[in-house]
Short mmCIF file of C-alpha atoms and ligand atoms in Angstrom, two decimals:
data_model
loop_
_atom_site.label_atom_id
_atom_site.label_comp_id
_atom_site.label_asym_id
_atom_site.label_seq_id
_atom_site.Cartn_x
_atom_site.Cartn_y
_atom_site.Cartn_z
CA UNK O 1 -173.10 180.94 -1.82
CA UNK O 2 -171.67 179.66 1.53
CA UNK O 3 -170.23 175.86 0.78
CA UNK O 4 -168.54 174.13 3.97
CA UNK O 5 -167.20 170.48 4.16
CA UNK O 6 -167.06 168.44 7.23
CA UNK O 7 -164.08 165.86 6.55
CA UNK O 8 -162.98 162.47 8.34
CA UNK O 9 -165.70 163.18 10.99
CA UNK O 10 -168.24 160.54 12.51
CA UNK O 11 -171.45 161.59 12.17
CA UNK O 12 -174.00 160.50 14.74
CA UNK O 13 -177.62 159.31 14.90
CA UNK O 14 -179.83 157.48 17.29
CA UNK O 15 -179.00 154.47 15.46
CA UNK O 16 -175.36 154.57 15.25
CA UNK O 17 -172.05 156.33 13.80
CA UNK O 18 -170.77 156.81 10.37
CA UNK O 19 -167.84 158.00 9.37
CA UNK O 20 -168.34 159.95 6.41
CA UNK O 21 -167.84 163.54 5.20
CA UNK O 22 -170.90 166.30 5.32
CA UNK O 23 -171.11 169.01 2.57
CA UNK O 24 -173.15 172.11 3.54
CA UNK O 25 -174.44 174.63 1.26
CA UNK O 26 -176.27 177.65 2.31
CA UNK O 27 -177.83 176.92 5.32
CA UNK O 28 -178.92 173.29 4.72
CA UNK O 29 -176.93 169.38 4.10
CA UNK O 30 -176.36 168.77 0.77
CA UNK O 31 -174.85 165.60 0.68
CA UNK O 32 -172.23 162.99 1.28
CA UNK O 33 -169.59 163.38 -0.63
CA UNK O 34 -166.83 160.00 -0.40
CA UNK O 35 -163.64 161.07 -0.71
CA UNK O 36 -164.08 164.39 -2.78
CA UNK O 37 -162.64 167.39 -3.15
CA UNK O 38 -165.68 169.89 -3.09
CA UNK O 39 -164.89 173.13 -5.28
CA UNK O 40 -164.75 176.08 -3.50
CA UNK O 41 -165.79 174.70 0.15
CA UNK O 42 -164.47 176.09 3.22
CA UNK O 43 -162.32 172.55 4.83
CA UNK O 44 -163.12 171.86 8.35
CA UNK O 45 -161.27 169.14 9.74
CA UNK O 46 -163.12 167.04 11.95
CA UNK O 47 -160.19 163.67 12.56
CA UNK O 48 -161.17 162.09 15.57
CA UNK O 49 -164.32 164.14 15.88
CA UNK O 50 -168.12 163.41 16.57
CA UNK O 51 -170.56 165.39 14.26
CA UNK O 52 -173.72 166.02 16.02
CA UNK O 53 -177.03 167.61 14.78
CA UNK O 54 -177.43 170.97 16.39
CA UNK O 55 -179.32 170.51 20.36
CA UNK O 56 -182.16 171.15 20.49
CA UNK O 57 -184.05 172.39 23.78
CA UNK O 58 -187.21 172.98 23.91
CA UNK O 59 -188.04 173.83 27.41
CA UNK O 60 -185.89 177.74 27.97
CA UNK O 61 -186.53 180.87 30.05
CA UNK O 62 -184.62 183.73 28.27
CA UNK O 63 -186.32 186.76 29.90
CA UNK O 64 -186.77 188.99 26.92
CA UNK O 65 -189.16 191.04 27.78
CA UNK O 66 -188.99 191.85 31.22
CA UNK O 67 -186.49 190.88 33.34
CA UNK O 68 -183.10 191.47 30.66
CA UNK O 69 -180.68 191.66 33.58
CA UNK O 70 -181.63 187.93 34.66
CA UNK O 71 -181.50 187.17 30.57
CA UNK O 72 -181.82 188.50 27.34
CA UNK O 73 -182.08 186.88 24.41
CA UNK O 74 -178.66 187.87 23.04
CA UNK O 75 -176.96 186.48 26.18
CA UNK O 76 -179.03 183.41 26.54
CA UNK O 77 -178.43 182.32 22.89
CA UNK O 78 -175.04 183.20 23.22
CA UNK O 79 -174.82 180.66 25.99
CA UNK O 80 -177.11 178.30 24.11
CA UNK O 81 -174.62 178.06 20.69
CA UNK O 82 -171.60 177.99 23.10
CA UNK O 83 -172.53 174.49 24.50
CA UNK O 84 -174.05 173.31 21.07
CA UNK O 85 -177.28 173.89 21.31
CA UNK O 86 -178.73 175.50 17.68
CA UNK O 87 -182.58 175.77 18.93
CA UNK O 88 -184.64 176.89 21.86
CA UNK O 89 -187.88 177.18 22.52
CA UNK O 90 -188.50 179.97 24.91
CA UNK O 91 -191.31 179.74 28.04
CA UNK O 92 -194.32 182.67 28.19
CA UNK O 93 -193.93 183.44 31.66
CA UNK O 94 -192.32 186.59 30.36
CA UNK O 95 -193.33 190.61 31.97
CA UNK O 96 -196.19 190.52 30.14
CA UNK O 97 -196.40 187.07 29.72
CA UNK O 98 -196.93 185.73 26.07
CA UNK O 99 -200.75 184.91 26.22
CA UNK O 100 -201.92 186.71 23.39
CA UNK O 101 -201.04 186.60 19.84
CA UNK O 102 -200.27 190.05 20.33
CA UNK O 103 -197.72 189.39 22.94
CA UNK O 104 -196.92 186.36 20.70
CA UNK O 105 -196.31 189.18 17.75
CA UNK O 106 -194.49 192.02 20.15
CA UNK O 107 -191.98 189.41 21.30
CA UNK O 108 -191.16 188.23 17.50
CA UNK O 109 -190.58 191.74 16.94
CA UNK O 110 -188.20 192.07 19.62
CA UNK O 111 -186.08 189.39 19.15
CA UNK O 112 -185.78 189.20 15.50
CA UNK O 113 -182.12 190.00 14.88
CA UNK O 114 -180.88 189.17 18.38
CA UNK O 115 -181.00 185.40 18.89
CA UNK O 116 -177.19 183.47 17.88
CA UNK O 117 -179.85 180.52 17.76
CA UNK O 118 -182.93 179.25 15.74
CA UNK O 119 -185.93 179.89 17.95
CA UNK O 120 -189.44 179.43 18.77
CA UNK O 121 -191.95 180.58 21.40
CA UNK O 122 -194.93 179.18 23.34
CA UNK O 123 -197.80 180.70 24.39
CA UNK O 124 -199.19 180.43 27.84
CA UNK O 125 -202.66 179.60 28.99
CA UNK O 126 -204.36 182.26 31.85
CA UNK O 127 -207.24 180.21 32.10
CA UNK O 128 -209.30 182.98 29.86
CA UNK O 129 -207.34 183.02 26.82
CA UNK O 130 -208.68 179.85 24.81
CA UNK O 131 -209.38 181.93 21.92
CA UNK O 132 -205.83 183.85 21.99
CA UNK O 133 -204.14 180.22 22.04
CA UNK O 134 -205.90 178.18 19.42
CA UNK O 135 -205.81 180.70 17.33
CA UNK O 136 -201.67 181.04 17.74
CA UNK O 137 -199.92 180.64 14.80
CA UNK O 138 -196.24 179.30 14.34
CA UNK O 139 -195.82 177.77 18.12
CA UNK O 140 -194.42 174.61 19.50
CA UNK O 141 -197.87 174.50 21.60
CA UNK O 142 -199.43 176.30 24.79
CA UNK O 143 -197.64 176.10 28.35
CA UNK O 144 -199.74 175.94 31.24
CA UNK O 145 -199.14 175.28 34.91
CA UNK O 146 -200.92 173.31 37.17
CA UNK O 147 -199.50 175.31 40.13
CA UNK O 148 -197.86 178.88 40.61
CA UNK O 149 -194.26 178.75 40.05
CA UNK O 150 -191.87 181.81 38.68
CA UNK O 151 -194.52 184.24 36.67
CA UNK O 152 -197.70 183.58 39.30
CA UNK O 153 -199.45 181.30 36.10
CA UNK O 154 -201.32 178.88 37.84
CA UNK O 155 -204.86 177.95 36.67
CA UNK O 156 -207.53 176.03 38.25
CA UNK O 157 -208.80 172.55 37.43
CA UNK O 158 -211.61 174.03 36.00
CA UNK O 159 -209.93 175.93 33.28
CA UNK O 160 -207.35 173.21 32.81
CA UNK O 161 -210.04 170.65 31.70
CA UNK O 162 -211.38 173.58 28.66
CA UNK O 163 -208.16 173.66 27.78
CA UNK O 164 -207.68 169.71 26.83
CA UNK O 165 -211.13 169.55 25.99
CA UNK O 166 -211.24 172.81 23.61
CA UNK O 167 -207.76 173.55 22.30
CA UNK O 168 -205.78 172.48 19.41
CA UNK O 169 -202.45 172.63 20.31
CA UNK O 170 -199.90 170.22 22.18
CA UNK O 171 -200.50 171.14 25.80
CA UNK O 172 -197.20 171.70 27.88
CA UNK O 173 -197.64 171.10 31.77
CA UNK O 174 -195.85 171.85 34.58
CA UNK O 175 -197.44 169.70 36.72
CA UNK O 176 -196.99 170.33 40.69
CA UNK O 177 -200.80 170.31 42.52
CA UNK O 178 -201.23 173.44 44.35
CA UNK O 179 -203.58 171.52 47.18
CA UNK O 180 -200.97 169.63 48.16
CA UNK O 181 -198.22 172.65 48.51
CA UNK O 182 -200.36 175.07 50.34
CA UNK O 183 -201.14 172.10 52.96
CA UNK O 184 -197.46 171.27 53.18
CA UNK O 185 -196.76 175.04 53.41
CA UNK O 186 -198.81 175.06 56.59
CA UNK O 187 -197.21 172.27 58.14
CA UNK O 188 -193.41 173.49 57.85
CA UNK O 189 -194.59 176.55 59.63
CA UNK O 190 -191.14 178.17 61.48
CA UNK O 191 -187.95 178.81 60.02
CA UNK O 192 -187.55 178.37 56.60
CA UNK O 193 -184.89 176.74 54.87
CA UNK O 194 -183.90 175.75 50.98
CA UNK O 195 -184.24 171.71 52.32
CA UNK O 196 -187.76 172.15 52.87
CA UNK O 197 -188.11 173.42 49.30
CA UNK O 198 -188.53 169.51 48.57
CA UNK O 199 -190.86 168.56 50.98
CA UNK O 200 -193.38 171.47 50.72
CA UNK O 201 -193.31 170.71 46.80
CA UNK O 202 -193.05 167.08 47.38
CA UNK O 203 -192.95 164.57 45.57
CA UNK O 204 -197.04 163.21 45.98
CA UNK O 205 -197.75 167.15 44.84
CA UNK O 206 -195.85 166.29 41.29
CA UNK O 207 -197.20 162.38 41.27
CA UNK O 208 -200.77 163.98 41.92
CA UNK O 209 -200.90 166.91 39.37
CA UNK O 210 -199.22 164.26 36.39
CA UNK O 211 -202.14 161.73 37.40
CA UNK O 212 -204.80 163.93 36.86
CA UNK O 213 -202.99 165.35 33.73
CA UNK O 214 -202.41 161.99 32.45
CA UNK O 215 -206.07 161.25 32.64
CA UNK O 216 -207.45 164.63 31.14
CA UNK O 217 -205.15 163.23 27.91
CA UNK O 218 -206.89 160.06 27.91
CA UNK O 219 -210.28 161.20 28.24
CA UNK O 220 -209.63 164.59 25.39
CA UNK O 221 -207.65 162.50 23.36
CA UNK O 222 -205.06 165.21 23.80
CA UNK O 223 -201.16 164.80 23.39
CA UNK O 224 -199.63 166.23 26.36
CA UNK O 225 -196.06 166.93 27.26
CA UNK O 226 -195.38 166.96 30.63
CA UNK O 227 -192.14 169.20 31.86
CA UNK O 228 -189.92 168.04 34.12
CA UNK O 229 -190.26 164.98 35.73
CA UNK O 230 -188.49 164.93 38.98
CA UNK O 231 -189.75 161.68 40.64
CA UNK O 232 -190.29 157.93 40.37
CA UNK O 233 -193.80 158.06 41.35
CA UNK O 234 -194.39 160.33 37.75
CA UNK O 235 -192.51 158.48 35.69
CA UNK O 236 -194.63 155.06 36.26
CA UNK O 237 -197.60 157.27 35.98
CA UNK O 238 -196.88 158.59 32.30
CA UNK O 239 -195.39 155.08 31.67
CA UNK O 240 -199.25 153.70 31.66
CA UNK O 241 -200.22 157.01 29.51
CA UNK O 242 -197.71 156.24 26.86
CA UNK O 243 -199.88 155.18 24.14
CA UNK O 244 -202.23 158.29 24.70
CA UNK O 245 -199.66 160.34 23.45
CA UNK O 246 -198.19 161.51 26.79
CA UNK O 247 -194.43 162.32 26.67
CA UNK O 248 -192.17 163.76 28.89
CA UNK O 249 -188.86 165.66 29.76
CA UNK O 250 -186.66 165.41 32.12
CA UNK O 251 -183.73 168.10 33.20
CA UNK O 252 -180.05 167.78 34.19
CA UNK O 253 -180.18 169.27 37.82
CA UNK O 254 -182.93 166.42 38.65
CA UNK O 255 -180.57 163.85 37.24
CA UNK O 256 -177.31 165.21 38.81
CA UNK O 257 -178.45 167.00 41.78
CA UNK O 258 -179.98 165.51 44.77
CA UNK O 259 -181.66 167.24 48.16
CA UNK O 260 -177.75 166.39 49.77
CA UNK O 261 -176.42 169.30 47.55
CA UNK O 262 -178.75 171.62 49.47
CA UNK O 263 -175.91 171.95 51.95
CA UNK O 264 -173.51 173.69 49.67
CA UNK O 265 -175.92 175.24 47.02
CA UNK O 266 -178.63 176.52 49.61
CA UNK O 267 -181.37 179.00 47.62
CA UNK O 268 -179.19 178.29 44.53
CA UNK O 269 -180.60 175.08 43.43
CA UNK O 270 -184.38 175.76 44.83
CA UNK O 271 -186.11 175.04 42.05
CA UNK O 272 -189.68 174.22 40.74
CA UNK O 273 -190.08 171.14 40.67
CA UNK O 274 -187.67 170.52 43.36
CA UNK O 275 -184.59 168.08 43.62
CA UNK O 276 -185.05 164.99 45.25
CA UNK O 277 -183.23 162.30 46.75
CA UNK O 278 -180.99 159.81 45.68
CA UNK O 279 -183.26 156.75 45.02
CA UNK O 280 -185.91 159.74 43.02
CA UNK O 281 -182.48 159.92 40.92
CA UNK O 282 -181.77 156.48 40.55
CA UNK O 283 -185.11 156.01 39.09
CA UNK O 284 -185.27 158.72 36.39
CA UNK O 285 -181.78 157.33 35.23
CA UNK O 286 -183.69 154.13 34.54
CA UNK O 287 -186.39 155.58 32.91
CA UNK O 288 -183.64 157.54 30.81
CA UNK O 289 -182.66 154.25 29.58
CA UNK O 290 -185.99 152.13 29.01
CA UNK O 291 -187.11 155.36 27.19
CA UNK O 292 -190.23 156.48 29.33
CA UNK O 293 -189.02 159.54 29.76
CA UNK O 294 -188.61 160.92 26.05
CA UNK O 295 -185.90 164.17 26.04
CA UNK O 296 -183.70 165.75 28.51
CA UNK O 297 -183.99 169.74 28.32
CA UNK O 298 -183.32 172.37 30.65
CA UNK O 299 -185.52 174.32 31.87
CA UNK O 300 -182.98 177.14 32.09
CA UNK O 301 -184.26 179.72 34.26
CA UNK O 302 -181.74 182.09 35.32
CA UNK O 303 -181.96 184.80 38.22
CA UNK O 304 -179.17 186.49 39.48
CA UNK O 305 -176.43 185.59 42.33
CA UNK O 306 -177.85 188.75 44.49
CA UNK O 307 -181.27 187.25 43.71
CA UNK O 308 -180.46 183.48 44.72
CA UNK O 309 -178.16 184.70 47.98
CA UNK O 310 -181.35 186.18 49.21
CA UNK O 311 -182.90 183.90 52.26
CA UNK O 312 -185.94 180.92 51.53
CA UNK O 313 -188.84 183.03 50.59
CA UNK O 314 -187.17 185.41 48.70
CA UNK O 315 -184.66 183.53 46.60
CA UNK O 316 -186.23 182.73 43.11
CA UNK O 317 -186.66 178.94 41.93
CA UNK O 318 -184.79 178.33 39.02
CA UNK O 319 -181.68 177.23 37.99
CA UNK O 320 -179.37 178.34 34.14
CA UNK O 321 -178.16 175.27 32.26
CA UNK O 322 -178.36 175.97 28.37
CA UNK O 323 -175.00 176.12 28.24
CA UNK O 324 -174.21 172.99 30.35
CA UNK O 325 -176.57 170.34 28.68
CA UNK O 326 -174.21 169.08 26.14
CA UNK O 327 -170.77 168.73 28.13
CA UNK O 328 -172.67 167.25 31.28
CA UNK O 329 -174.16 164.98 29.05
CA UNK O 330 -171.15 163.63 27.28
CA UNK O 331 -169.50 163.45 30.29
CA UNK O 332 -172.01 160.81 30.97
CA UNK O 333 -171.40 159.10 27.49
CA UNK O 334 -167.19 159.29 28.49
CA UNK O 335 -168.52 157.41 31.72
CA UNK O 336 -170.45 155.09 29.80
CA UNK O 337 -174.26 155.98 31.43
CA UNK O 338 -175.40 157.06 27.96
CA UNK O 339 -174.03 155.81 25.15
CA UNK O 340 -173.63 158.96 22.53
CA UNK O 341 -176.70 157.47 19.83
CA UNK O 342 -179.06 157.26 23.58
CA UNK O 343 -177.75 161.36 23.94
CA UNK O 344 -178.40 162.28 20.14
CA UNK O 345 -182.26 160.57 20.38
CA UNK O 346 -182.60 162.13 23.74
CA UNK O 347 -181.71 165.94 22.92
CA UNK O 348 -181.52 166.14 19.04
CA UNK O 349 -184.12 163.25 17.37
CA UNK O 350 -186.92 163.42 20.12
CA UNK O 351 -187.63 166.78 20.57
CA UNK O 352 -187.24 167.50 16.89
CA UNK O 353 -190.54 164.82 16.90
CA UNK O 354 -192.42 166.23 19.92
CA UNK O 355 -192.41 169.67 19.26
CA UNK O 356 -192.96 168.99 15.25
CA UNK O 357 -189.95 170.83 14.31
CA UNK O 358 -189.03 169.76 10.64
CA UNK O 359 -185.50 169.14 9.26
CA UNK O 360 -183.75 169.52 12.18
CA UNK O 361 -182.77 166.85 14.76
CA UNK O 362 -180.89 164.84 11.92
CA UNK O 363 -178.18 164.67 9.57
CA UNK O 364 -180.11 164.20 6.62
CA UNK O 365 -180.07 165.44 3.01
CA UNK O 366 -182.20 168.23 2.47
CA UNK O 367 -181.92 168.99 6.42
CA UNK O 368 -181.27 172.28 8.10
CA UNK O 369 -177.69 172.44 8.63
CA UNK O 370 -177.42 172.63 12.33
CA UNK O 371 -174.68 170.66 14.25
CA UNK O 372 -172.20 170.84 16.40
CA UNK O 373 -168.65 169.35 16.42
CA UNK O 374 -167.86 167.31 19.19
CA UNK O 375 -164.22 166.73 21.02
CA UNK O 376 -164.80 163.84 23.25
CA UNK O 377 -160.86 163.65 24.87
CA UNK O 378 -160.77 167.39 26.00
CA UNK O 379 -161.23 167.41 29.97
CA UNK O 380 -162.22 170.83 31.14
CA UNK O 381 -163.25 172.15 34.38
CA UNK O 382 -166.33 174.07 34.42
CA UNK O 383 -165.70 177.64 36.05
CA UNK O 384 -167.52 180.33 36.04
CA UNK O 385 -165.39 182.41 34.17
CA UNK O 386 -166.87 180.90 31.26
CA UNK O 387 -170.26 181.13 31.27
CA UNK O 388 -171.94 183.11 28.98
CA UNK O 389 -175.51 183.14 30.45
CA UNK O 390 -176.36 186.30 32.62
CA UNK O 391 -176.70 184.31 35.48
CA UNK O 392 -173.01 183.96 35.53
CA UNK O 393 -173.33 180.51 37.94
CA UNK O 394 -173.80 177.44 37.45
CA UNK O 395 -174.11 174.11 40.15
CA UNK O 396 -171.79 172.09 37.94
CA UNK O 397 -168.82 174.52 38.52
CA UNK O 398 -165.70 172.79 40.02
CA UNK O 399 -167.28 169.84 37.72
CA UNK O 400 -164.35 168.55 35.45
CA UNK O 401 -166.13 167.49 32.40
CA UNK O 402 -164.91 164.82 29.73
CA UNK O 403 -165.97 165.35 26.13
CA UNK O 404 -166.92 169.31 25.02
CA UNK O 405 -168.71 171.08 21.85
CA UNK O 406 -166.24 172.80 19.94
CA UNK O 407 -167.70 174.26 16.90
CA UNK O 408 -171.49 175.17 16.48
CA UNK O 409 -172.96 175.62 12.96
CA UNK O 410 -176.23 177.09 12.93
CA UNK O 411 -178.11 177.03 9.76
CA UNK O 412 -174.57 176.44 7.65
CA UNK O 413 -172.70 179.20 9.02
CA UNK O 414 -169.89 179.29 12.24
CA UNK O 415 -171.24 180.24 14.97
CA UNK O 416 -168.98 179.24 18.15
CA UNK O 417 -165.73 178.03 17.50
CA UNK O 418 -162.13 177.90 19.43
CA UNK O 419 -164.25 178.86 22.70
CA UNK O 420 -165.81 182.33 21.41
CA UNK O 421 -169.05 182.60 20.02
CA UNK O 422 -168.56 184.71 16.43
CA UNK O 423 -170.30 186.13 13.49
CA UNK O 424 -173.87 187.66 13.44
CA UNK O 425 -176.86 186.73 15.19
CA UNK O 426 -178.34 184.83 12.59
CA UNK O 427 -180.89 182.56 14.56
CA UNK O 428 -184.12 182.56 12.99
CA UNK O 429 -187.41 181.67 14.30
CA UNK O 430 -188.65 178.17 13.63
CA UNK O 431 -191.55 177.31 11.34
CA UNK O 432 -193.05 174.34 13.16
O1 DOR X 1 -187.95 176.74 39.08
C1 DOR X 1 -188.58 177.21 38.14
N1 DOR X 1 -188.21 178.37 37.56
N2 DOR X 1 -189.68 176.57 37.69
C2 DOR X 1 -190.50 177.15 36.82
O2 DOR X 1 -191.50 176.56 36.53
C3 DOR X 1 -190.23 178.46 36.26
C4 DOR X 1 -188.81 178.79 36.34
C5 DOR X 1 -188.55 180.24 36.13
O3 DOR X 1 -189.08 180.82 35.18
O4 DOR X 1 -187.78 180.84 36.89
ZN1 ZN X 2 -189.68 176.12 33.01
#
């Protein structure tokens, strides 16, 4: 039996800090114990320490099958657990793409074994595959895009509607309307550069495809999660939808990037949906904080450098972040624009809630034991040296964070710790 003791940490929730010590005993939180000594526990010193529950995010592109030397799963979970992040839940836009319970079965089968952490996987709606997705078992819900983006999944409005009107699972949306790009793509005719990336996808194409979204929820009665929110226009959309069960995400790179970084990061930060400006920014920070805009995940989609060097047309949109989420986030707690209860409801509590993931997302009794230990005076320049994901960039390098993960427990055994990830690949996949 594996027995591990958290002492003189402060253990954080959405609705405050405790200090208090956490006992562990295989694989799940035991208790509480005040002031004990706990027979034969392993002693982990956490003075001056925040204990988090494990990150989740729910919104990752590992690769596996397909295209391994952009991502496997071994690398991206490797990268995941190094920045505190104990569960993922992994896109379909694989080679072959997960639409099929089959390919649903053939990738459990591959990455059983492999993953450092706890995992699930969507499946992803063709337009034909009804059938295939309601009757999915053990999935977070079905991904479908509104427009083409990495993977070619697009469907039409047609086949969108059947699926709120016929399926049973949550429906995921990347929501960018394809009208609206293929005009713009017209327009910007001529030399192509990453700027225009943002005004061929633009921000009426996002505002337009969550609209009509929004309203197929209403009228199906359908919870919908929509991916990525990138503008103002969206978020006061969805903030009308609320109470018919529409949530949504939002990512790092659209709340620390803006279309000004184009000039250093070129092809590097094209990504679907695309950064915006400053005042776009602005505005999803507020809806951060009024709570309209329900998780921040990442959307980590890595390609390669040679990939991403290439020129406008040929560079991939995407950019990695697993491993970044947590430090760029409490370096946003150390500057006081979260506070660190707003950043445990945001990537631990909420998506736990969403994605109906049970006992995880809290330090509970009875929970999984998932968490991460939390340093918030170590200042640490993020270079690329350290990155763990294949993609081996990142657009926060040069960044010099405040506040890093440095221990990662996932389900009650040490996986990262002292800045190198350890042990077995023990990850298991979720039951939702
Ligand atoms: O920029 C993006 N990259 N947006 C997506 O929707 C997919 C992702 C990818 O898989 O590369
Ligand atoms: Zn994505």
């Amino acid at each position: 039996m594996s027995r591990i003791l958290l002492k003189n940490g402060e253990v954080v929730s959405s609705k405050g800090t405790l200090k208090i010590d956490v006992l562990i005993e295989d694989g799940k939180i035991v208790g509480f114990p005040e002031n004990e000594e706990v027979e034969g526990a392993e002693v982990v010193d956490c003075m001056d320490k925040l204990i988090l529950p494990g990150v989740i995010d729910p919104h990752v592109h590992f690769r596996d099958p397909g295209a391994t030397y952009k991502e496997d799963f071994e690398s991206g979970s490797r990268a995941a657990v190094s920045g505190g992040v104990t569960t993922v839940l992994d896109m379909p836009n694989n080679e072959p793409p997960t639409t099929s319970r089959k390919a649903l079965d053939a990738k459990r089968a591959l990455v059983n074994g492999r993953s450092f952490a706890n995992y699930g996987f969507y499946i992803g709606f063709d337009g034909g595959n009804l059938e295939e997705v309601n009757e999915a078992e053990n999935i977070p819900g079905v991904k479908v895009y509104v427009a083409n983006s990495t993977g070619d999944m697009g469907v039409s409005q047609e086949n969108l509607e059947e699926l709120f009107e016929k399926s049973n699972k949550l429906i995921v949306v990347h929501a960018e309307d394809e009208g609206i790009i293929e005009k713009n793509k017209k327009k910007f005719d001529g030399e192509l550069v990453a700027e225009m990336h943002s005004k061929i996808r633009s921000p009426e194409a996002a505002a337009k495809a969550v609209k009509y979204v929004c309203e197929l929820a209403r009228k199906y009665k359908r919870p919908v999660h929509i991916a990525h929110v990138s503008t103002e226009a969206e978020v006061d959309i969805i903030e009308e939808y609320k109470e018919d069960g529409v949530t949504c995400e939002v990512t790092p790179h659209h709340l620390h990037l803006t279309e000004d970084d184009y000039e250093q990061w070129k092809n590097f930060i094209k990504v679907n949906p695309p950064v915006r400006s400053r005042m776009e920014v602005f505005s999803l920070w507020k809806a951060l904080k009024t709570g309209v805009i329900d998780i921040i995940d990442t959307d980590h989609a890595p390609h390669s450098l040679e990939e991403k060097e290439a020129g406008y047309l040929d560079a991939p949109a995407g950019i990695p972040g697993v491993e970044m989420l947590l430090p760029i986030f409490l370096n946003t707690v150390s500057s006081e624009g979260l506070t660190i209860s707003e950043l445990v409801r945001l990537v631990c509590e909420r998506p736990a809630e969403i994605f109906g993931i049970p006992n995880k997302g809290r330090i509970m009794e009875g929970y999984d034991a998932d968490l991460v230990i939390v340093d918030m005076e170590i200042e640490k320049k993020v270079e690329r040296k350290d990155l763990l994901s294949k993609a081996g960039w990142s657009p926060y390098e040069g960044l010099m964070l405040k506040g890093w993960p440095i221990m990662t427990i996932v389900d009650g055994e040490i996986v990262y710790k002292d800045g190198k990830v350890e042990g077995q690949p023990i990850g298991k996949e979720v039951v939702f």
